[in-house]
Tab-separated table of C-alpha atoms in Angstrom:
chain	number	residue	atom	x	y	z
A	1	UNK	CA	13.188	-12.303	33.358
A	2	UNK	CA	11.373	-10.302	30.770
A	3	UNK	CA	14.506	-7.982	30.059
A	4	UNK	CA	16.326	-11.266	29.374
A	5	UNK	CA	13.531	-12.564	26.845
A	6	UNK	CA	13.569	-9.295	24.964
A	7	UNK	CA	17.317	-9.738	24.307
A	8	UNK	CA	17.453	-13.104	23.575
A	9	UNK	CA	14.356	-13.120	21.713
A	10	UNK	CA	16.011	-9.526	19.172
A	11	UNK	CA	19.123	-11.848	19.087
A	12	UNK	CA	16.946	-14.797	17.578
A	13	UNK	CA	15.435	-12.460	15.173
A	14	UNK	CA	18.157	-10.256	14.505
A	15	UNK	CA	19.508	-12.032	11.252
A	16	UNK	CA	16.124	-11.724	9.752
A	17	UNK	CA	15.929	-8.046	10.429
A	18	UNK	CA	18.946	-7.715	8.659
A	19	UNK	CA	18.086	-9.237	5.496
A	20	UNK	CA	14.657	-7.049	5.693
A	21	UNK	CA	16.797	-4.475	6.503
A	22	UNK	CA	19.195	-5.020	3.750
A	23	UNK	CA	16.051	-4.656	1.321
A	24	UNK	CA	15.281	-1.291	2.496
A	25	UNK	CA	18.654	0.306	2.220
A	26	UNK	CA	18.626	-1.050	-1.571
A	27	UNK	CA	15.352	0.698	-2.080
A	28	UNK	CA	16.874	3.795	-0.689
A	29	UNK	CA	20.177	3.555	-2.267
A	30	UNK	CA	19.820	6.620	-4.759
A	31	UNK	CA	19.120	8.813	-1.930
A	32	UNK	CA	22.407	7.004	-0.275
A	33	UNK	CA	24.291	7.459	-3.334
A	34	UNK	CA	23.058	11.443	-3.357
A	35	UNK	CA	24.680	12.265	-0.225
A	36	UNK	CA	27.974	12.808	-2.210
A	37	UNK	CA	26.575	14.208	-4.614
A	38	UNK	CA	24.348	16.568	-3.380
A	39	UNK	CA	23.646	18.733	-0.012
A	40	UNK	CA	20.732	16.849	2.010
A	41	UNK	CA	19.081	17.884	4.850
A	42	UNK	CA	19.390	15.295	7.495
A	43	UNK	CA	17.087	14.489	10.371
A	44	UNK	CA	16.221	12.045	13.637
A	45	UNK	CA	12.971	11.352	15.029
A	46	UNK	CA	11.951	9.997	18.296
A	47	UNK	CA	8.432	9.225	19.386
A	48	UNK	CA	5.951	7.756	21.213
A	49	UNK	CA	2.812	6.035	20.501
A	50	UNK	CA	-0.395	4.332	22.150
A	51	UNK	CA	-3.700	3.319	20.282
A	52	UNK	CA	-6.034	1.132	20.413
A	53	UNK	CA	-6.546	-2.588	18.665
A	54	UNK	CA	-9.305	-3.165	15.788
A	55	UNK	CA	-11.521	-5.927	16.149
A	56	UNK	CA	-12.495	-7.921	13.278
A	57	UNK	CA	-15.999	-8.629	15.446
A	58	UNK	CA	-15.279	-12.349	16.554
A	59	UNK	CA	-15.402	-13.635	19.988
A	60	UNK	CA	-11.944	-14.668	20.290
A	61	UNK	CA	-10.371	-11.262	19.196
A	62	UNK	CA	-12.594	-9.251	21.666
A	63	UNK	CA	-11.489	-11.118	24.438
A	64	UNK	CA	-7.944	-10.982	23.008
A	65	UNK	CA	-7.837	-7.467	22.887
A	66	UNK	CA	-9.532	-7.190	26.695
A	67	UNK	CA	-6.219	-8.281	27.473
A	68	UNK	CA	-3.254	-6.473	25.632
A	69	UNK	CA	-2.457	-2.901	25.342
A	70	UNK	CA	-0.479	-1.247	23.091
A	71	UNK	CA	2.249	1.780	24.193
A	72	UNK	CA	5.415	2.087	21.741
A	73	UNK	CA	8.691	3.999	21.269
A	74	UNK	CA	9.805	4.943	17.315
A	75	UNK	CA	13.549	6.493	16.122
A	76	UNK	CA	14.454	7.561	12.824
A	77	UNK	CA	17.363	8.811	11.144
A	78	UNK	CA	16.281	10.385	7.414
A	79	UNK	CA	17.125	12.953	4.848
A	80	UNK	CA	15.251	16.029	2.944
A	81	UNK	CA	15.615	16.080	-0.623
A	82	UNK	CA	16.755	19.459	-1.847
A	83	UNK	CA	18.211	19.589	-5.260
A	84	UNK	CA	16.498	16.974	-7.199
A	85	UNK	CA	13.872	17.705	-9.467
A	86	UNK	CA	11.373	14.923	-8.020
A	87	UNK	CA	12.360	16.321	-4.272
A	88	UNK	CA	11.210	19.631	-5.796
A	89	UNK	CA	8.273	18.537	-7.307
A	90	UNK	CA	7.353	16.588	-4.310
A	91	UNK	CA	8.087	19.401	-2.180
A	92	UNK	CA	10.871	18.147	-0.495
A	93	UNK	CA	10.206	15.037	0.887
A	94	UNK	CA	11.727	13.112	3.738
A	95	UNK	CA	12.795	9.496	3.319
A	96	UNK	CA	14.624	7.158	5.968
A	97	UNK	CA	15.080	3.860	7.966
A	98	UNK	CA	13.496	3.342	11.400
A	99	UNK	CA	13.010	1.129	14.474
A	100	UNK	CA	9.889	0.648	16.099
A	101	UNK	CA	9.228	-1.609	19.230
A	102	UNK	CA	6.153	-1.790	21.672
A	103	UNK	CA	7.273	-1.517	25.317
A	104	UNK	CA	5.370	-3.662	27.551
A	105	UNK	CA	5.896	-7.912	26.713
A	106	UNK	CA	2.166	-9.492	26.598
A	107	UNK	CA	2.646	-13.462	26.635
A	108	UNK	CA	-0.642	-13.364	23.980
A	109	UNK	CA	0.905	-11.175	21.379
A	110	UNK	CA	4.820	-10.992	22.752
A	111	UNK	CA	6.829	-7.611	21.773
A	112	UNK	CA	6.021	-6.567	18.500
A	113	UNK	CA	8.803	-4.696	17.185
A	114	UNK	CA	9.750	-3.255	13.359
A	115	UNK	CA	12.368	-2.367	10.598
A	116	UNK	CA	11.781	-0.002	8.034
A	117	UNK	CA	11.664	2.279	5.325
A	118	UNK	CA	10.121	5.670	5.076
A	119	UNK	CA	8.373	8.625	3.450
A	120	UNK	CA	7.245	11.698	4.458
A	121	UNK	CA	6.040	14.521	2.198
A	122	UNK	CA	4.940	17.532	2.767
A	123	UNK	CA	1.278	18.607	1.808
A	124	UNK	CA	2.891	22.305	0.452
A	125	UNK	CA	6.929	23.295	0.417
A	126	UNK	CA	8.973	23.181	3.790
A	127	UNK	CA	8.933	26.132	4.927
A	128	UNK	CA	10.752	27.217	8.482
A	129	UNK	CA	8.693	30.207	8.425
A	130	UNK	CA	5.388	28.439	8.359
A	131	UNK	CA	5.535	27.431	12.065
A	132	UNK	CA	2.705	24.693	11.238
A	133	UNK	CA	3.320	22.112	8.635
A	134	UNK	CA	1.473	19.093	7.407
A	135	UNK	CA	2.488	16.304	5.875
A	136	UNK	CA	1.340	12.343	5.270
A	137	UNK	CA	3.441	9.471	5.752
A	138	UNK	CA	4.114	5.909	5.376
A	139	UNK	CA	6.126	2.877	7.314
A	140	UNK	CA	6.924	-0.225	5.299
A	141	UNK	CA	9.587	-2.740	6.538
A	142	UNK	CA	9.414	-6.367	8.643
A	143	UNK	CA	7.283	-6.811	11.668
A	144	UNK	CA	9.162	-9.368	14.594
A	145	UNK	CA	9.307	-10.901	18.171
A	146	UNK	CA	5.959	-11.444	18.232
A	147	UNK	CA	4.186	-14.641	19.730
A	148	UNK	CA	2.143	-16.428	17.076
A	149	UNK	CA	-0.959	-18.991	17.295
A	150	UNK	CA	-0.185	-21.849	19.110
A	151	UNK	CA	-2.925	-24.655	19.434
A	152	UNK	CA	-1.959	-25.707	22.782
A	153	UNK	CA	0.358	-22.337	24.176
A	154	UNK	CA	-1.475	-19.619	22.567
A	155	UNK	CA	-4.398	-20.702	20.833
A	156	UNK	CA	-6.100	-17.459	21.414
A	157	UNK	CA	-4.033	-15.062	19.081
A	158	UNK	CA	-5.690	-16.040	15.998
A	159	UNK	CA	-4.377	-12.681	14.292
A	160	UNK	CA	-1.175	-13.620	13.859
A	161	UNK	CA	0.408	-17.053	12.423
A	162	UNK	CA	4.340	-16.732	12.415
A	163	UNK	CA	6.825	-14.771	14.555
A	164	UNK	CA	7.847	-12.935	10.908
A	165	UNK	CA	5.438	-10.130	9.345
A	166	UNK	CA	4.929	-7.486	7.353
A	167	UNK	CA	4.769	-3.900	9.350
A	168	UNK	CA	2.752	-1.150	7.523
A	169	UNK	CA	2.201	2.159	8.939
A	170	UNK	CA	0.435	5.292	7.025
A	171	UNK	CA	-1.591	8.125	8.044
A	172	UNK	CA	-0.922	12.136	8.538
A	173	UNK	CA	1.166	14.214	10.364
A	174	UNK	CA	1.307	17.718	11.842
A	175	UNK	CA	4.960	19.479	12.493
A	176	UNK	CA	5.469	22.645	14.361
A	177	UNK	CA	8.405	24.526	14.145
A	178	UNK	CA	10.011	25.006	17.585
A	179	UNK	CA	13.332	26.457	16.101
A	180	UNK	CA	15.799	26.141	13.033
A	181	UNK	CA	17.138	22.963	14.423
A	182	UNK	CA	14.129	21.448	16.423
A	183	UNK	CA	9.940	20.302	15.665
A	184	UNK	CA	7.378	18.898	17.484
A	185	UNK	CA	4.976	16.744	15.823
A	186	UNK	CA	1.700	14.399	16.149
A	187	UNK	CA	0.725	11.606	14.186
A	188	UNK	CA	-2.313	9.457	13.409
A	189	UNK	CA	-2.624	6.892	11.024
A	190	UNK	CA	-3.314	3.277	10.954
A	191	UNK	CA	-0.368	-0.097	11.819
A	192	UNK	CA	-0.889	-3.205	10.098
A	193	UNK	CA	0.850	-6.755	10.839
A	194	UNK	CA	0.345	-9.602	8.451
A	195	UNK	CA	2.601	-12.408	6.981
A	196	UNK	CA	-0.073	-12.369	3.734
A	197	UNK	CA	-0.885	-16.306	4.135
A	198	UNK	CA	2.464	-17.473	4.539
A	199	UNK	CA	1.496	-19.282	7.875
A	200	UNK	CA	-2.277	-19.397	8.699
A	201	UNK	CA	-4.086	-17.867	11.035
A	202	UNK	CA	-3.139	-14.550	9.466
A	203	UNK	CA	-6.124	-12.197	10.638
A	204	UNK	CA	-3.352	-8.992	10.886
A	205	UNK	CA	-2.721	-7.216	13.876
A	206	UNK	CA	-4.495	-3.487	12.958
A	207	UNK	CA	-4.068	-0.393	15.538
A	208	UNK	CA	-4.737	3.045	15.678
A	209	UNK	CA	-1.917	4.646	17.131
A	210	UNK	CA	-1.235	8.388	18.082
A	211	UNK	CA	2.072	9.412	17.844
A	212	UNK	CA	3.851	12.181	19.650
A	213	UNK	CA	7.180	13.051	18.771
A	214	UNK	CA	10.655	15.528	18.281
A	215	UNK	CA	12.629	16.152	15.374
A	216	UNK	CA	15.818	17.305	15.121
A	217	UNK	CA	17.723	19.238	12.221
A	218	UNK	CA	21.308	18.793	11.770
A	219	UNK	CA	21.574	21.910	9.955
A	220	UNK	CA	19.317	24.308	9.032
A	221	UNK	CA	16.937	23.693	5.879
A	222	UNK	CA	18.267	24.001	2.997
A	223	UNK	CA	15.207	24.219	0.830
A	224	UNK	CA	15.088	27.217	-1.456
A	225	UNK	CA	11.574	27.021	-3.310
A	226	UNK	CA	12.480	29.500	-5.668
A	227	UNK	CA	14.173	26.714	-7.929
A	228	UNK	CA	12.065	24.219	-8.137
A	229	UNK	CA	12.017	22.720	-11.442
A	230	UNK	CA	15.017	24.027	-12.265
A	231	UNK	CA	17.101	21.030	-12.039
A	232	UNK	CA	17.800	18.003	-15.314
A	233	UNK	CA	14.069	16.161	-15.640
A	234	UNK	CA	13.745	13.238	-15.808
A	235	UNK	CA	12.653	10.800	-19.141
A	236	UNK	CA	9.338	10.161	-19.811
A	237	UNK	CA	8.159	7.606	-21.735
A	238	UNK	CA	4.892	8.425	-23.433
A	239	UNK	CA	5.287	6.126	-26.202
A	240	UNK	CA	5.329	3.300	-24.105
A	241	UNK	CA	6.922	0.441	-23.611
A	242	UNK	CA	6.754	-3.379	-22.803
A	243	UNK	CA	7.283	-4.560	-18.996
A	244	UNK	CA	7.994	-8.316	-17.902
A	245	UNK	CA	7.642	-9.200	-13.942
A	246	UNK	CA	8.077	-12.175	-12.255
A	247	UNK	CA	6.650	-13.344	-8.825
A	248	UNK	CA	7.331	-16.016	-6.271
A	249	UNK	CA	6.124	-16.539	-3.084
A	250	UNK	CA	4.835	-19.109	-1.103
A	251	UNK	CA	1.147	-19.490	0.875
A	252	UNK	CA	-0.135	-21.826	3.686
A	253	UNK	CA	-4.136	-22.699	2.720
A	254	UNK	CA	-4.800	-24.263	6.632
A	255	UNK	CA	-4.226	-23.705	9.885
A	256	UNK	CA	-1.421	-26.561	10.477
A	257	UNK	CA	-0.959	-27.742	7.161
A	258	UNK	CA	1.919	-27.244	5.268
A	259	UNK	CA	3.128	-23.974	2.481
A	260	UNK	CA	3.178	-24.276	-0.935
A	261	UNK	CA	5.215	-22.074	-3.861
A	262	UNK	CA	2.798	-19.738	-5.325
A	263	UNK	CA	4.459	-17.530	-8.350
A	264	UNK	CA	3.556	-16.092	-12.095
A	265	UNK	CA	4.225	-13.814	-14.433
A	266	UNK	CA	2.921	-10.574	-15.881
A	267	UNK	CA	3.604	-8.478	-19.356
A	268	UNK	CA	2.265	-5.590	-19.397
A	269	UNK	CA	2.285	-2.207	-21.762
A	270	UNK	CA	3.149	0.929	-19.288
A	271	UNK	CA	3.299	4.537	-20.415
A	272	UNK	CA	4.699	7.576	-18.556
A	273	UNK	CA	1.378	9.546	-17.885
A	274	UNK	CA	3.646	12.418	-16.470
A	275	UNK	CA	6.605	12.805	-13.732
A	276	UNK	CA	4.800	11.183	-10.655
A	277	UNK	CA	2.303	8.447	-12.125
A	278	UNK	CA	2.511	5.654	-15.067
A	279	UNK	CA	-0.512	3.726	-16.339
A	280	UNK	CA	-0.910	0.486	-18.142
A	281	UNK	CA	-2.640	-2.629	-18.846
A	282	UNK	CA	-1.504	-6.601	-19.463
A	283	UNK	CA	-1.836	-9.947	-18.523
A	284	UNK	CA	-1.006	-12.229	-15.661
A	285	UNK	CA	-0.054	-15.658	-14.862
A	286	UNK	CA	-0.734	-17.245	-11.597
A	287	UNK	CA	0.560	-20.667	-10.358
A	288	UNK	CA	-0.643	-22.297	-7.601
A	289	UNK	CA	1.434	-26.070	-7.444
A	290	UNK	CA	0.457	-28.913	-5.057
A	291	UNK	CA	-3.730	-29.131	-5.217
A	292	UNK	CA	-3.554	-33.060	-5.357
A	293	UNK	CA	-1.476	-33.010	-1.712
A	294	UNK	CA	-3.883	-30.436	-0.574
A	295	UNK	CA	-7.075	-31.768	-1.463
A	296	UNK	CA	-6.491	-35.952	-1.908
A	297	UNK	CA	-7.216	-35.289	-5.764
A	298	UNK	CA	-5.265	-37.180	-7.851
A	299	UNK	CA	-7.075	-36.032	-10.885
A	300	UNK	CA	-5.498	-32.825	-11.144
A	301	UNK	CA	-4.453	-30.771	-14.220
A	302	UNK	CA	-2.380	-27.991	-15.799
A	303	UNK	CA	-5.250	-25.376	-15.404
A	304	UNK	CA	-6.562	-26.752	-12.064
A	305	UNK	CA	-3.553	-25.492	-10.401
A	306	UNK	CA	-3.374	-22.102	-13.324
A	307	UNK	CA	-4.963	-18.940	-13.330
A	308	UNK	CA	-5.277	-15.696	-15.962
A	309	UNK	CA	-6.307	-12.469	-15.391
A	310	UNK	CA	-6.089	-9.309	-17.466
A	311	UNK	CA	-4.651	-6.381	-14.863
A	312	UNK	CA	-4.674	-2.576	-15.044
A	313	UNK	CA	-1.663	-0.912	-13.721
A	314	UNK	CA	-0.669	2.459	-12.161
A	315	UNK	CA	2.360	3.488	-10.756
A	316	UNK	CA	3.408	6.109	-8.540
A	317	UNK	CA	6.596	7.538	-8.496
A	318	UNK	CA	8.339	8.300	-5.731
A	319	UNK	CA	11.764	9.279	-7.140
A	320	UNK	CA	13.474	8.656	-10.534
A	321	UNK	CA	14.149	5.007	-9.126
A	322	UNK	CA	11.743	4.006	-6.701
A	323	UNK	CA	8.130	3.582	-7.355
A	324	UNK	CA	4.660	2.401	-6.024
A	325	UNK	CA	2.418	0.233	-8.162
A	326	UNK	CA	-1.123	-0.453	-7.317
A	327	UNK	CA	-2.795	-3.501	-9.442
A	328	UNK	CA	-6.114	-4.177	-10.507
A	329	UNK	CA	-6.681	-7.700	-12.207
A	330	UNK	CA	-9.968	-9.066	-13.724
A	331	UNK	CA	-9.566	-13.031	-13.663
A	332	UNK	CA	-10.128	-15.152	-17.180
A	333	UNK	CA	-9.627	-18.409	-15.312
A	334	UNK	CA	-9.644	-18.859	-11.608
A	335	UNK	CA	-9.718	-21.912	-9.438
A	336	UNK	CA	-11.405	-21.365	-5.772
A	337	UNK	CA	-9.552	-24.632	-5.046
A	338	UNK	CA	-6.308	-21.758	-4.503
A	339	UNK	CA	-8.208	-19.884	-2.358
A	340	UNK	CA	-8.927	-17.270	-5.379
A	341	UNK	CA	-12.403	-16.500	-3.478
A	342	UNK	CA	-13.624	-13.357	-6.084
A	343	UNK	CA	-13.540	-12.867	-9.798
A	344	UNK	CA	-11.023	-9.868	-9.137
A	345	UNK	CA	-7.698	-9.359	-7.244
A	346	UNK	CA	-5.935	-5.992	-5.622
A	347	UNK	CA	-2.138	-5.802	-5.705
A	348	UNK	CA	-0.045	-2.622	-4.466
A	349	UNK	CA	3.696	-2.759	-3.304
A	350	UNK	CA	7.116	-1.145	-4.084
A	351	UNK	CA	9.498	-1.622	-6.524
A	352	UNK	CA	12.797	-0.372	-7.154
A	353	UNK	CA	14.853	0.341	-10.271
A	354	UNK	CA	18.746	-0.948	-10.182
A	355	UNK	CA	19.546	-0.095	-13.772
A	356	UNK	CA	17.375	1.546	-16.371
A	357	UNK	CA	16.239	-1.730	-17.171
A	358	UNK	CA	16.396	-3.774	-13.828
A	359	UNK	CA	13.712	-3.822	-10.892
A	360	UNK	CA	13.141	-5.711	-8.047
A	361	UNK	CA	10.080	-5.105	-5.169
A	362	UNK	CA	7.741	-7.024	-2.985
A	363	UNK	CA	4.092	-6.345	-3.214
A	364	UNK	CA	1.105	-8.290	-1.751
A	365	UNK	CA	-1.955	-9.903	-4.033
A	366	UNK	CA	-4.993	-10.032	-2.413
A	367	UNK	CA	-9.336	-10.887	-2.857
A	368	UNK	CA	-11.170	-7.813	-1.283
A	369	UNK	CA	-8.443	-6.521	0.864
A	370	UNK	CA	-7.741	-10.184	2.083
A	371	UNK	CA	-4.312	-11.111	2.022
A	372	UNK	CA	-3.687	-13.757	-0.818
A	373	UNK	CA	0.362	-13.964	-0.974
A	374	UNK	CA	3.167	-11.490	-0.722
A	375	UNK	CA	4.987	-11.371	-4.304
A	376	UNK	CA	8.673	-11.134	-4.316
A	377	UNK	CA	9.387	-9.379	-8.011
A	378	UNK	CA	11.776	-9.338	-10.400
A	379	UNK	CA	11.471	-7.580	-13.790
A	380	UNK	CA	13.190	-5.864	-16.953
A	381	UNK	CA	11.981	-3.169	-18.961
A	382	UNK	CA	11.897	-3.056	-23.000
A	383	UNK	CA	12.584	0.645	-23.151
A	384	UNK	CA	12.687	2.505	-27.168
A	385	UNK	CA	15.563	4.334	-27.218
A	386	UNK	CA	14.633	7.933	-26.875
């Protein structure tokens, strides 16, 4: 009976793994596009993990996690950069997909299983010679098949709302060279599920796992540190230059009430600080429709259902294309009617480039680490002509 739930439950969810999945090969796609271009190193990765559940100190989720355990398999396919300058200057990262699922079905939390994209990069140059290597890493794709909060068939997982989530995994990692073609490796970090407020409860599912694991080379490195920073650099913009996002989403305010469209805008002014990070600083737009049908209050305005915020920006980047940024935002006008519960707001996500102009990205807004809404983005860049 179970092995006939776990297939019929990854065919019910298989469609939306795909369009996650779809995502993540986009944001990868000038690594993709490299392979015929350049020589990459290509790797898979199979592992296994246990750890235990975090408690967030209430009755219900201690005797939750009395009850569950978590063992799970991961497998990996992903590629070295070699002869790119940001794969040099990152010391020749590793990015990939991967599939993640937890082995045993629990009826309180079901078979928690992800898609998703990597990194993993090196804390000094690849070496094969250097036997032990270290490195830190993270997971970011769509969490599934997992049994939400039910008031009447699971009321006790309170951590989790829907069946769809986000899956996060980062932490460190330590490689040791077996052979040209084969590694061993151990890894600790910390898992996250959430669905950032798009169905309440949404406490996140948080673990410590330990991974252990085997890599295997399909050829031998090709790595030759000797030339790093030899290859075409990329543009930097120090001058600056003007940067329009938009964001849409949706959240759910209660437990069994219904979602609402949450969305905004920012403009901001970002300069190239160097070849991994840009900074910058502008102004956001939140709007939060629907606060009569929430609350019964027919009196409601433009700026009930508003907020502005001036936000610092600082992006990482990851390759010429792909990038990390990581928001800090000051509000000018909040309403705690939308749940905006502290005069400040974090933000971090990814973000990819599709033209020089072009971007797209998710990213999650949130009041002292609590999830507020995932933002699905879409923005252009004003660039000077260099």
């Amino acid at each position: 009976m179970r092995l006939a739930y776990f297939f019929s439950s990854l065919f019910l969810n298989i469609r939306h793994a795909c369009l996650i999945m779809i995502v993540f090969l986009n944001l990868s796609l000038v690594s993709f596009q490299a392979f015929s271009q350049e020589k990459y190193d290509k790797i898979i990765e199979l592992s296994v993990e246990s750890g235990p559940f975090i408690s967030n100190g209430d009755p219900w989720a201690d005797e939750l996690i009395d009850l569950v355990s978590y063992t799970a398999f991961d497998f990996r396919f992903g590629w070295r950069q070699n002869k790119t300058f940001m794969g040099d200057l990152y010391r020749n990262p590793i990015f990939g997909i991967g599939v993640s699922s937890t082995l045993p079905y629990q009826s309180e939390i079901g078979r928690p299983m992800g898609v998703y994209w990597f990194f993993d990069i090196p804390f000094r140059p690849f070496s094969q010679d250097n036997r032990l290597n270290f490195s830190y890493f993270a997971h970011l794709g769509l969490g599934f098949n997992l049994n939400p909060y039910d008031s009447l068939d699971n009321p006790i997982n309170q951590f989790i709302g829907s069946e769809l989530n986000s899956y996060i995994h980062f932490g460190a990692k330590a490689n040791y060279t077996l052979s040209d073609r084969f590694q061993l490796f151990s890894m600790l970090g910390l898992k996250h599920f959430s669905n950032g407020s798009t169905r309440k409860p949404n406490a996140g599912i948080n673990l410590v796992p330990v991974s252990v694991g085997l890599r295997y080379n399909f050829q031998p490195s090709q790595v030759k540190p000797e030339e790093a920073f030899l290859r075409d650099r990329p543009i930097l913009f120090e001058e600056g230059y003007w940067n329009f996002m938009l964001y849409t989403g949706s959240k759910n305010y209660e437990i069994g009430e219904g979602t609402y469209f949450r969305g905004g805008f920012n403009l901001s002014y970002i300069w190239d600080k160097n070849y991994k990070y840009r900074y910058g600083m502008g102004l956001d737009v939140f709007f939060a429709p629907g606060l009569s049908e929430r609350t019964g209050n027919t009196d409601v305005g433009f700026w009930d259902q508003t907020s502005v915020a001036i936000a610092g920006a600082w992006e990482w980047k990851l390759t010429e294309r792909l990038y990390a940024p990581v928001g800090l935002g000051f509000y000018i006008h909040r309403n705690r009617e939308n749940q905006e519960s502290t005069v400040y707001y974090e933000r971090v996500g990814l973000r990819y480039l599709m033209s020089e102009n072009l971007q797209f990205g998710v990213q999650i807004k949130a009041h002292r680490i609590k999830a507020d809404f995932f933002e699905f983005t879409l923005g252009y860049r004003f660039l000077r002509k260099q």
